mmCIF file of C-alpha atoms and ligand atoms in Angstrom:
data_model
loop_
_atom_site.group_PDB
_atom_site.id
_atom_site.type_symbol
_atom_site.label_atom_id
_atom_site.label_comp_id
_atom_site.label_asym_id
_atom_site.label_seq_id
_atom_site.Cartn_x
_atom_site.Cartn_y
_atom_site.Cartn_z
ATOM 1 C CA MET Y 1 27.578 72.904 -15.974
ATOM 2 C CA ARG Y 2 31.221 70.965 -16.750
ATOM 3 C CA GLU Y 3 32.589 70.735 -12.979
ATOM 4 C CA LYS Y 4 29.163 69.801 -11.733
ATOM 5 C CA LEU Y 5 29.198 66.891 -14.505
ATOM 6 C CA GLU Y 6 32.320 65.813 -14.238
ATOM 7 C CA SER Y 7 32.670 65.511 -10.016
ATOM 8 C CA LEU Y 8 28.951 63.767 -11.264
ATOM 9 C CA LYS Y 9 30.674 61.596 -12.924
ATOM 10 C CA ARG Y 10 33.308 61.235 -9.194
ATOM 11 C CA GLU Y 11 30.629 60.684 -7.522
ATOM 12 C CA ALA Y 12 28.831 58.377 -9.214
ATOM 13 C CA GLU Y 13 32.188 56.821 -9.874
ATOM 14 C CA GLU Y 14 32.630 55.573 -6.642
ATOM 15 C CA LYS Y 15 29.134 55.050 -4.965
ATOM 16 C CA ILE Y 16 28.941 52.672 -8.262
ATOM 17 C CA ARG Y 17 32.354 50.847 -6.439
ATOM 18 C CA ALA Y 18 30.956 50.444 -3.036
ATOM 19 C CA ALA Y 19 27.812 49.263 -4.203
ATOM 20 C CA SER Y 20 27.368 45.497 -2.284
ATOM 21 C CA ASP Y 21 24.263 44.607 -3.895
ATOM 22 C CA PRO Y 22 21.568 44.557 -6.376
ATOM 23 C CA GLU Y 23 18.917 46.512 -5.020
ATOM 24 C CA GLY Y 24 21.077 48.927 -3.914
ATOM 25 C CA LEU Y 25 22.348 49.817 -7.391
ATOM 26 C CA LYS Y 26 19.598 50.220 -8.861
ATOM 27 C CA GLU Y 27 18.830 53.274 -6.260
ATOM 28 C CA LEU Y 28 22.001 54.487 -8.168
ATOM 29 C CA ARG Y 29 21.232 53.761 -12.043
ATOM 30 C CA VAL Y 30 16.910 55.766 -10.776
ATOM 31 C CA LYS Y 31 19.457 58.470 -8.716
ATOM 32 C CA TYR Y 32 21.404 59.429 -11.682
ATOM 33 C CA LEU Y 33 20.138 57.944 -14.483
ATOM 34 C CA GLY Y 34 16.457 58.358 -13.898
ATOM 35 C CA LYS Y 35 13.648 60.931 -15.454
ATOM 36 C CA LYS Y 36 14.630 62.798 -12.745
ATOM 37 C CA GLY Y 37 18.046 61.802 -11.922
ATOM 38 C CA GLU Y 38 20.751 64.600 -11.334
ATOM 39 C CA ILE Y 39 22.859 63.791 -15.298
ATOM 40 C CA THR Y 40 18.396 64.969 -16.602
ATOM 41 C CA SER Y 41 18.530 68.043 -14.169
ATOM 42 C CA VAL Y 42 21.948 68.975 -15.272
ATOM 43 C CA LEU Y 43 21.204 68.847 -18.726
ATOM 44 C CA ARG Y 44 17.891 70.561 -18.077
ATOM 45 C CA GLY Y 45 19.813 73.996 -17.411
ATOM 46 C CA MET Y 46 21.259 73.771 -21.191
ATOM 47 C CA LYS Y 47 19.052 76.894 -22.428
ATOM 48 C CA ASP Y 48 21.006 79.035 -20.649
ATOM 49 C CA LEU Y 49 24.047 77.749 -22.392
ATOM 50 C CA SER Y 50 25.085 80.556 -25.403
ATOM 51 C CA PRO Y 51 25.547 78.688 -29.267
ATOM 52 C CA GLU Y 52 28.601 77.507 -28.591
ATOM 53 C CA GLU Y 53 29.222 76.096 -25.172
ATOM 54 C CA ARG Y 54 25.926 73.577 -25.574
ATOM 55 C CA PRO Y 55 27.039 71.267 -28.134
ATOM 56 C CA VAL Y 56 30.203 71.080 -25.760
ATOM 57 C CA VAL Y 57 28.277 70.388 -22.400
ATOM 58 C CA GLY Y 58 26.030 68.748 -24.395
ATOM 59 C CA ALA Y 59 29.005 66.031 -25.542
ATOM 60 C CA LEU Y 60 30.043 65.696 -21.899
ATOM 61 C CA ALA Y 61 27.150 65.208 -20.630
ATOM 62 C CA ASN Y 62 26.414 62.686 -22.945
ATOM 63 C CA GLU Y 63 29.295 60.854 -22.516
ATOM 64 C CA VAL Y 64 28.887 60.762 -18.476
ATOM 65 C CA ARG Y 65 25.648 59.125 -19.671
ATOM 66 C CA ASN Y 66 27.340 56.893 -21.238
ATOM 67 C CA ARG Y 67 30.052 55.557 -18.980
ATOM 68 C CA LEU Y 68 27.721 55.041 -15.651
ATOM 69 C CA GLU Y 69 25.781 52.806 -18.023
ATOM 70 C CA GLU Y 70 28.724 51.492 -18.314
ATOM 71 C CA TRP Y 71 29.307 50.943 -14.916
ATOM 72 C CA ILE Y 72 26.729 50.933 -13.739
ATOM 73 C CA ARG Y 73 26.217 47.106 -16.301
ATOM 74 C CA ALA Y 74 28.946 46.271 -15.044
ATOM 75 C CA LYS Y 75 29.055 46.247 -11.685
ATOM 76 C CA GLU Y 76 25.168 44.427 -12.586
ATOM 77 C CA SER Y 77 26.880 40.952 -14.077
ATOM 78 C CA GLU Y 78 30.121 41.107 -11.481
ATOM 79 C CA LEU Y 79 27.119 41.243 -8.193
ATOM 80 C CA GLU Y 80 24.661 38.796 -10.053
ATOM 81 C CA GLU Y 81 27.280 36.194 -10.132
ATOM 82 C CA ALA Y 82 29.060 36.600 -7.281
ATOM 83 C CA ARG Y 83 25.389 36.377 -5.633
ATOM 84 C CA LEU Y 84 25.470 32.676 -8.144
ATOM 85 C CA GLN Y 85 28.549 32.057 -6.355
ATOM 86 C CA ALA Y 86 26.682 32.531 -2.891
ATOM 87 C CA ARG Y 87 24.169 30.371 -3.653
ATOM 88 C CA LEU Y 88 26.062 27.408 -5.511
ATOM 89 C CA LYS Y 89 28.312 27.123 -3.217
ATOM 90 C CA ARG Y 90 26.209 27.439 0.106
ATOM 91 C CA GLU Y 91 23.491 24.402 -2.922
ATOM 92 C CA THR Y 92 26.137 22.695 -2.710
ATOM 93 C CA VAL Y 93 25.496 18.423 -1.983
ATOM 94 C CA ASP Y 94 28.637 15.798 -0.757
ATOM 95 C CA VAL Y 95 27.782 13.305 -3.285
ATOM 96 C CA THR Y 96 30.296 11.027 -1.729
ATOM 97 C CA LEU Y 97 28.620 11.810 2.252
ATOM 98 C CA PRO Y 98 27.741 8.516 3.732
ATOM 99 C CA GLY Y 99 23.619 7.846 2.904
ATOM 100 C CA GLN Y 100 21.219 7.663 5.987
ATOM 101 C CA PRO Y 101 19.927 4.065 6.312
ATOM 102 C CA ARG Y 102 16.232 3.312 5.723
ATOM 103 C CA PRO Y 103 15.198 0.452 7.277
ATOM 104 C CA LEU Y 104 14.049 -1.905 5.386
ATOM 105 C CA GLY Y 105 10.139 -3.350 5.933
ATOM 106 C CA GLY Y 106 9.208 -7.124 5.230
ATOM 107 C CA VAL Y 107 5.879 -9.623 4.187
ATOM 108 C CA HIS Y 108 3.940 -9.887 7.409
ATOM 109 C CA PRO Y 109 4.190 -13.874 8.856
ATOM 110 C CA LEU Y 110 0.289 -14.252 8.209
ATOM 111 C CA ASN Y 111 0.917 -12.546 4.547
ATOM 112 C CA ALA Y 112 3.327 -14.852 3.753
ATOM 113 C CA VAL Y 113 1.838 -17.680 4.212
ATOM 114 C CA ILE Y 114 -2.284 -16.911 2.979
ATOM 115 C CA GLU Y 115 0.700 -16.252 -0.519
ATOM 116 C CA GLN Y 116 2.376 -19.598 0.084
ATOM 117 C CA ILE Y 117 -1.240 -21.273 0.380
ATOM 118 C CA GLU Y 118 -2.207 -18.456 -2.849
ATOM 119 C CA ASP Y 119 0.565 -20.334 -4.330
ATOM 120 C CA ILE Y 120 0.285 -24.075 -3.865
ATOM 121 C CA PHE Y 121 -2.743 -24.256 -4.921
ATOM 122 C CA VAL Y 122 -2.481 -21.609 -8.677
ATOM 123 C CA GLY Y 123 0.338 -24.152 -9.018
ATOM 124 C CA MET Y 124 -3.079 -26.980 -9.020
ATOM 125 C CA GLY Y 125 -4.409 -24.983 -11.496
ATOM 126 C CA PHE Y 126 -6.833 -22.732 -9.086
ATOM 127 C CA GLU Y 127 -7.761 -19.423 -10.036
ATOM 128 C CA VAL Y 128 -8.117 -16.553 -6.793
ATOM 129 C CA ALA Y 129 -11.500 -14.847 -6.037
ATOM 130 C CA GLU Y 130 -12.115 -12.237 -3.914
ATOM 131 C CA GLY Y 131 -15.273 -10.717 -3.514
ATOM 132 C CA PRO Y 132 -17.414 -8.489 -0.580
ATOM 133 C CA GLU Y 133 -16.227 -8.450 3.288
ATOM 134 C CA VAL Y 134 -20.002 -6.637 3.480
ATOM 135 C CA GLU Y 135 -21.859 -9.363 2.916
ATOM 136 C CA THR Y 136 -25.459 -9.634 2.318
ATOM 137 C CA ASP Y 137 -27.471 -12.403 4.845
ATOM 138 C CA TYR Y 138 -28.645 -14.574 1.678
ATOM 139 C CA TYR Y 139 -25.152 -14.460 0.224
ATOM 140 C CA ASN Y 140 -23.711 -15.786 4.254
ATOM 141 C CA PHE Y 141 -26.412 -18.002 5.459
ATOM 142 C CA GLU Y 142 -29.215 -18.852 2.845
ATOM 143 C CA ALA Y 143 -27.269 -19.929 -0.082
ATOM 144 C CA LEU Y 144 -25.050 -21.747 1.678
ATOM 145 C CA ASN Y 145 -27.835 -23.811 3.226
ATOM 146 C CA LEU Y 146 -28.293 -22.308 6.175
ATOM 147 C CA PRO Y 147 -32.094 -20.764 6.254
ATOM 148 C CA LYS Y 148 -33.263 -18.122 9.320
ATOM 149 C CA ASP Y 149 -34.235 -20.797 11.551
ATOM 150 C CA HIS Y 150 -30.891 -23.010 11.291
ATOM 151 C CA PRO Y 151 -29.709 -24.355 14.810
ATOM 152 C CA ALA Y 152 -25.487 -23.564 12.815
ATOM 153 C CA ARG Y 153 -26.726 -20.247 12.338
ATOM 154 C CA ASP Y 154 -25.572 -20.062 16.533
ATOM 155 C CA MET Y 155 -22.357 -21.202 15.551
ATOM 156 C CA GLN Y 156 -21.621 -18.009 14.397
ATOM 157 C CA ASP Y 157 -22.448 -15.013 16.157
ATOM 158 C CA SER Y 158 -21.976 -12.456 13.579
ATOM 159 C CA PHE Y 159 -21.821 -8.166 13.958
ATOM 160 C CA TYR Y 160 -25.014 -7.485 11.655
ATOM 161 C CA ILE Y 161 -24.794 -4.289 10.560
ATOM 162 C CA THR Y 162 -28.166 -4.359 9.212
ATOM 163 C CA PRO Y 163 -31.194 -6.971 9.285
ATOM 164 C CA GLU Y 164 -29.530 -7.837 5.883
ATOM 165 C CA LEU Y 165 -26.533 -6.847 6.103
ATOM 166 C CA LEU Y 166 -23.544 -8.479 8.174
ATOM 167 C CA LEU Y 167 -19.493 -8.911 8.022
ATOM 168 C CA ARG Y 168 -19.217 -12.209 5.931
ATOM 169 C CA THR Y 169 -18.170 -15.002 9.323
ATOM 170 C CA GLN Y 170 -16.404 -16.274 6.025
ATOM 171 C CA THR Y 171 -15.380 -16.615 2.376
ATOM 172 C CA SER Y 172 -17.786 -18.820 1.590
ATOM 173 C CA PRO Y 173 -19.958 -16.495 -0.086
ATOM 174 C CA VAL Y 174 -17.176 -15.189 -3.372
ATOM 175 C CA GLN Y 175 -17.497 -18.993 -3.435
ATOM 176 C CA VAL Y 176 -21.725 -18.562 -4.159
ATOM 177 C CA ARG Y 177 -20.935 -15.292 -6.688
ATOM 178 C CA SER Y 178 -18.247 -16.733 -8.758
ATOM 179 C CA MET Y 179 -20.267 -20.207 -9.349
ATOM 180 C CA GLN Y 180 -23.590 -17.803 -10.201
ATOM 181 C CA SER Y 181 -21.194 -15.495 -12.454
ATOM 182 C CA LYS Y 182 -19.795 -18.122 -14.300
ATOM 183 C CA GLU Y 183 -23.866 -19.535 -15.509
ATOM 184 C CA GLY Y 184 -23.460 -23.485 -15.307
ATOM 185 C CA LYS Y 185 -19.903 -23.370 -16.735
ATOM 186 C CA VAL Y 186 -17.427 -25.977 -16.306
ATOM 187 C CA PRO Y 187 -14.770 -25.857 -14.407
ATOM 188 C CA VAL Y 188 -15.471 -23.881 -11.697
ATOM 189 C CA LYS Y 189 -11.179 -24.233 -9.728
ATOM 190 C CA ILE Y 190 -10.768 -21.505 -7.008
ATOM 191 C CA ILE Y 191 -9.748 -20.121 -4.147
ATOM 192 C CA CYS Y 192 -11.227 -17.918 -2.057
ATOM 193 C CA PRO Y 193 -8.706 -15.698 0.452
ATOM 194 C CA GLY Y 194 -9.145 -12.601 2.900
ATOM 195 C CA LYS Y 195 -11.047 -11.554 6.005
ATOM 196 C CA VAL Y 196 -13.722 -12.970 8.261
ATOM 197 C CA TYR Y 197 -15.663 -11.305 10.545
ATOM 198 C CA ARG Y 198 -17.248 -13.445 14.308
ATOM 199 C CA ARG Y 199 -18.265 -11.890 17.323
ATOM 200 C CA ASP Y 200 -15.478 -13.825 20.178
ATOM 201 C CA ASP Y 201 -13.813 -12.048 22.632
ATOM 202 C CA ASP Y 202 -10.430 -12.857 22.258
ATOM 203 C CA ASP Y 203 -7.861 -14.715 23.248
ATOM 204 C CA ALA Y 204 -4.572 -16.554 22.634
ATOM 205 C CA THR Y 205 -7.066 -18.718 19.949
ATOM 206 C CA HIS Y 206 -9.818 -16.906 19.138
ATOM 207 C CA SER Y 207 -10.288 -13.845 17.378
ATOM 208 C CA HIS Y 208 -13.168 -11.706 16.645
ATOM 209 C CA GLN Y 209 -11.523 -10.795 13.116
ATOM 210 C CA PHE Y 210 -9.647 -13.295 11.436
ATOM 211 C CA THR Y 211 -8.075 -15.091 8.055
ATOM 212 C CA GLN Y 212 -9.599 -17.812 6.061
ATOM 213 C CA VAL Y 213 -8.653 -19.226 2.963
ATOM 214 C CA GLU Y 214 -11.545 -21.478 1.396
ATOM 215 C CA GLY Y 215 -11.393 -23.687 -1.808
ATOM 216 C CA LEU Y 216 -14.041 -24.845 -4.374
ATOM 217 C CA VAL Y 217 -14.494 -27.587 -7.131
ATOM 218 C CA VAL Y 218 -17.267 -28.341 -9.217
ATOM 219 C CA ASP Y 219 -17.278 -30.015 -12.420
ATOM 220 C CA ARG Y 220 -18.483 -33.749 -13.772
ATOM 221 C CA GLY Y 221 -17.184 -36.248 -11.545
ATOM 222 C CA ILE Y 222 -15.414 -35.149 -8.764
ATOM 223 C CA ALA Y 223 -15.638 -36.824 -5.982
ATOM 224 C CA MET Y 224 -13.841 -37.849 -2.481
ATOM 225 C CA SER Y 225 -10.697 -38.998 -3.774
ATOM 226 C CA GLU Y 226 -10.319 -35.623 -5.598
ATOM 227 C CA LEU Y 227 -10.218 -34.264 -2.555
ATOM 228 C CA HIS Y 228 -8.494 -36.496 -0.801
ATOM 229 C CA GLY Y 229 -5.262 -36.178 -3.376
ATOM 230 C CA THR Y 230 -5.773 -32.500 -3.484
ATOM 231 C CA LEU Y 231 -5.743 -31.543 0.392
ATOM 232 C CA LEU Y 232 -3.001 -34.290 0.348
ATOM 233 C CA ALA Y 233 -0.495 -32.211 -2.197
ATOM 234 C CA PHE Y 234 -2.099 -29.411 0.005
ATOM 235 C CA ALA Y 235 -0.737 -30.559 2.932
ATOM 236 C CA GLU Y 236 3.077 -32.179 1.758
ATOM 237 C CA GLN Y 237 4.360 -29.177 0.048
ATOM 238 C CA MET Y 238 2.744 -26.733 3.393
ATOM 239 C CA PHE Y 239 4.751 -29.102 5.536
ATOM 240 C CA GLY Y 240 7.127 -31.426 4.037
ATOM 241 C CA GLU Y 241 6.558 -34.287 1.858
ATOM 242 C CA LYS Y 242 6.792 -36.750 4.748
ATOM 243 C CA LEU Y 243 3.148 -36.952 6.310
ATOM 244 C CA GLU Y 244 0.193 -38.443 7.504
ATOM 245 C CA SER Y 245 -2.498 -37.427 6.782
ATOM 246 C CA ARG Y 246 -6.318 -38.487 7.691
ATOM 247 C CA LEU Y 247 -9.798 -37.625 7.358
ATOM 248 C CA ARG Y 248 -12.334 -37.339 10.166
ATOM 249 C CA PRO Y 249 -16.840 -37.070 9.327
ATOM 250 C CA SER Y 250 -17.339 -33.931 10.875
ATOM 251 C CA TYR Y 251 -20.479 -31.859 9.862
ATOM 252 C CA PHE Y 252 -20.689 -28.397 8.139
ATOM 253 C CA PRO Y 253 -24.122 -26.986 6.352
ATOM 254 C CA PHE Y 254 -22.786 -27.248 3.107
ATOM 255 C CA THR Y 255 -21.124 -29.821 2.502
ATOM 256 C CA GLU Y 256 -22.001 -33.352 2.599
ATOM 257 C CA PRO Y 257 -20.241 -35.364 3.449
ATOM 258 C CA SER Y 258 -18.166 -33.086 5.887
ATOM 259 C CA VAL Y 259 -14.984 -34.945 6.967
ATOM 260 C CA GLU Y 260 -12.031 -32.883 9.517
ATOM 261 C CA MET Y 261 -8.573 -33.228 8.009
ATOM 262 C CA ASP Y 262 -5.245 -34.065 9.736
ATOM 263 C CA ILE Y 263 -1.667 -34.595 8.980
ATOM 264 C CA SER Y 264 1.022 -35.872 11.254
ATOM 265 C CA CYS Y 265 1.873 -33.364 13.848
ATOM 266 C CA VAL Y 266 4.757 -30.801 12.246
ATOM 267 C CA GLN Y 267 6.290 -31.408 15.317
ATOM 268 C CA CYS Y 268 6.916 -35.127 16.775
ATOM 269 C CA GLY Y 269 6.379 -36.114 13.590
ATOM 270 C CA GLY Y 270 3.038 -38.345 15.253
ATOM 271 C CA SER Y 271 4.896 -39.783 18.527
ATOM 272 C CA GLY Y 272 3.504 -37.590 20.702
ATOM 273 C CA CYS Y 273 4.129 -33.609 22.212
ATOM 274 C CA ARG Y 274 2.419 -30.713 23.798
ATOM 275 C CA MET Y 275 0.976 -29.256 20.512
ATOM 276 C CA CYS Y 276 -0.461 -32.224 19.508
ATOM 277 C CA LYS Y 277 -2.098 -32.929 22.571
ATOM 278 C CA TYR Y 278 -0.132 -36.467 23.080
ATOM 279 C CA SER Y 279 -2.137 -37.212 19.975
ATOM 280 C CA GLY Y 280 0.318 -37.860 17.345
ATOM 281 C CA TRP Y 281 -2.105 -35.708 14.310
ATOM 282 C CA ILE Y 282 -2.731 -31.968 13.642
ATOM 283 C CA GLU Y 283 -6.503 -30.543 12.434
ATOM 284 C CA ILE Y 284 -5.462 -28.523 9.615
ATOM 285 C CA LEU Y 285 -8.571 -27.335 8.185
ATOM 286 C CA GLY Y 286 -12.195 -29.248 7.025
ATOM 287 C CA ALA Y 287 -13.236 -30.130 3.638
ATOM 288 C CA GLY Y 288 -16.565 -32.064 2.266
ATOM 289 C CA MET Y 289 -18.650 -32.529 -1.220
ATOM 290 C CA VAL Y 290 -20.530 -29.461 -2.220
ATOM 291 C CA HIS Y 291 -24.266 -29.873 -0.940
ATOM 292 C CA PRO Y 292 -26.229 -30.230 -4.286
ATOM 293 C CA ARG Y 293 -28.823 -27.241 -2.681
ATOM 294 C CA VAL Y 294 -25.552 -25.648 -2.797
ATOM 295 C CA LEU Y 295 -24.445 -26.361 -6.378
ATOM 296 C CA GLU Y 296 -28.078 -25.423 -7.456
ATOM 297 C CA ARG Y 297 -28.112 -21.921 -5.629
ATOM 298 C CA GLY Y 298 -24.707 -21.850 -7.370
ATOM 299 C CA GLY Y 299 -26.768 -22.463 -11.053
ATOM 300 C CA TYR Y 300 -25.618 -26.054 -11.209
ATOM 301 C CA ASP Y 301 -27.305 -28.909 -11.665
ATOM 302 C CA SER Y 302 -26.786 -31.750 -8.734
ATOM 303 C CA GLU Y 303 -28.001 -34.267 -11.172
ATOM 304 C CA ARG Y 304 -24.812 -34.221 -13.594
ATOM 305 C CA TYR Y 305 -22.512 -31.559 -11.043
ATOM 306 C CA THR Y 306 -20.452 -32.673 -7.862
ATOM 307 C CA GLY Y 307 -17.588 -30.442 -6.488
ATOM 308 C CA PHE Y 308 -15.809 -30.639 -3.273
ATOM 309 C CA ALA Y 309 -15.518 -27.628 -0.610
ATOM 310 C CA PHE Y 310 -12.899 -27.150 1.746
ATOM 311 C CA GLY Y 311 -11.650 -24.592 4.709
ATOM 312 C CA MET Y 312 -8.590 -22.908 6.619
ATOM 313 C CA GLY Y 313 -7.582 -20.409 9.053
ATOM 314 C CA PRO Y 314 -3.839 -19.219 7.730
ATOM 315 C CA GLU Y 315 -3.232 -17.881 10.895
ATOM 316 C CA ARG Y 316 -3.755 -21.573 12.818
ATOM 317 C CA ILE Y 317 -1.976 -22.393 9.813
ATOM 318 C CA ALA Y 318 1.328 -20.260 10.356
ATOM 319 C CA LEU Y 319 0.635 -20.745 14.449
ATOM 320 C CA LEU Y 320 1.659 -24.717 13.359
ATOM 321 C CA LYS Y 321 4.549 -23.648 10.624
ATOM 322 C CA TYR Y 322 6.208 -20.952 13.101
ATOM 323 C CA GLY Y 323 5.513 -22.120 16.464
ATOM 324 C CA ILE Y 324 3.337 -19.588 17.345
ATOM 325 C CA ASP Y 325 1.534 -20.060 20.290
ATOM 326 C CA ASP Y 326 -0.883 -16.724 20.197
ATOM 327 C CA ILE Y 327 -3.325 -16.011 17.481
ATOM 328 C CA ARG Y 328 -3.270 -12.177 19.388
ATOM 329 C CA GLN Y 329 0.768 -11.299 17.980
ATOM 330 C CA PHE Y 330 0.064 -11.106 14.322
ATOM 331 C CA TYR Y 331 -2.842 -8.209 15.459
ATOM 332 C CA THR Y 332 -0.383 -5.652 17.700
ATOM 333 C CA ASN Y 333 2.562 -4.903 14.955
ATOM 334 C CA ASP Y 334 5.102 -5.177 17.980
ATOM 335 C CA LEU Y 335 8.287 -5.433 15.783
ATOM 336 C CA ARG Y 336 10.248 -8.253 17.702
ATOM 337 C CA PHE Y 337 7.366 -10.138 17.416
ATOM 338 C CA LEU Y 338 7.525 -8.815 13.115
ATOM 339 C CA ARG Y 339 10.828 -9.050 12.642
ATOM 340 C CA GLN Y 340 12.149 -12.656 13.064
ATOM 341 C CA PHE Y 341 10.285 -13.006 9.695
ATOM 342 C CA GLN Y 342 12.041 -10.692 7.675
ATOM 343 C CA SER Y 343 13.009 -12.607 5.369
ATOM 344 C CA VAL Y 344 9.926 -14.685 4.629
HETATM 345 C C1 2U9 D 1 -19.814 -23.539 -0.953
HETATM 346 C C2 2U9 D 1 -19.469 -24.275 -0.546
HETATM 347 C C3 2U9 D 1 -18.993 -25.694 0.535
HETATM 348 C C4 2U9 D 1 -16.142 -23.996 2.459
HETATM 349 C C5 2U9 D 1 -15.858 -25.554 3.768
HETATM 350 C C6 2U9 D 1 -15.260 -25.693 5.776
HETATM 351 C C7 2U9 D 1 -14.939 -27.272 5.080
HETATM 352 C C8 2U9 D 1 -14.463 -25.310 7.044
HETATM 353 C C9 2U9 D 1 -13.341 -23.824 8.386
HETATM 354 C C10 2U9 D 1 -12.757 -23.653 8.670
HETATM 355 C C11 2U9 D 1 -10.736 -23.645 9.298
HETATM 356 C C12 2U9 D 1 -13.144 -22.643 8.568
HETATM 357 O O1 2U9 D 1 -10.378 -21.161 9.069
HETATM 358 S S1 2U9 D 1 -11.663 -21.950 9.324
HETATM 359 O O2 2U9 D 1 -12.559 -21.272 10.798
HETATM 360 N N1 2U9 D 1 -14.435 -24.167 7.800
HETATM 361 O O3 2U9 D 1 -14.084 -26.431 7.951
HETATM 362 N N2 2U9 D 1 -15.179 -24.825 4.553
HETATM 363 S S2 2U9 D 1 -16.156 -27.118 3.703
HETATM 364 O O4 2U9 D 1 -16.992 -24.779 1.888
HETATM 365 C C13 2U9 D 1 -17.519 -24.744 1.582
HETATM 366 C C14 2U9 D 1 -17.814 -23.162 0.766
HETATM 367 C C15 2U9 D 1 -19.099 -22.725 -0.555
HETATM 368 C C16 2U9 D 1 -20.101 -22.711 -2.268
#
């Protein structure tokens, strides 16, 4: 039995030394030290030994078992360490390698213009108001002095969702909602930027979806001079200090009187060129004194309060400012076009 134990010890030592992975080592542990392992089966034969031999063989068996246990543990930590080192080597990140540059986006020219318009008006004490793009017939038309049979409704062929719901054709309904929520308090001094929709065939100067910035001021004693002064201050900040301006009479159902504002041509300064169709003037926005009926719909007594309103198309402002000749450039996402505005 002693020899058997000695040979088991030698054999196990060899195999433990040769083990190359923790799984193989586990198998060896079961094979030699497990409940049904080789040492246990040797110990089971102890009952046939003489009483003198029994303690000696018992001590040897214990020693062999302890030894094997020791070697297996040592080998275990050796293999674990090797596995860890291999993993560390595999997962090493070289922080000195150059990074992969990511292309940098820019603000879309149309958004840049809208933000600039907002900044200018916020600088004059206006607040920015927003509202739903799906509107009721009431807020989009009725409250703005465009009753169902009004011929001006033909001017704006609309996208109807139901007979009472449509995609807003202008951002004016936001102003009606703002007036109503102020419950008659003054001043109202807001601008409303946003997307609007009209049934139109797309071409270089028309789009079925475009943007607007409209504005509204309501207070006591607001006159046409406030309108002109405010809009001239806007034009000078947008297009430069050295410009002439003029107001021409116009018509909008929601304002009376109504005007359109021209500035001296941004391209030729007024001497006449292709951009201004040789007139020297460029139209930049529409405006007017808020119609008394619209003030009343907004909850304001038109005998005590007056107001002015205006509307402009950021696409048009951007076309003029950057000399772009086709409005579709804003919506087709041609990177060759957009990259020219990365610093704007
Ligand atoms: C309320 C009362 C009055 C908004 C106004 C215009 C004149 C105007 C067009 C310019 C080019 C729209 O983008 S465009 O197609 N708009 O000329 N808009 S006055 O008047 C209002 C708005 C709200 C309660």
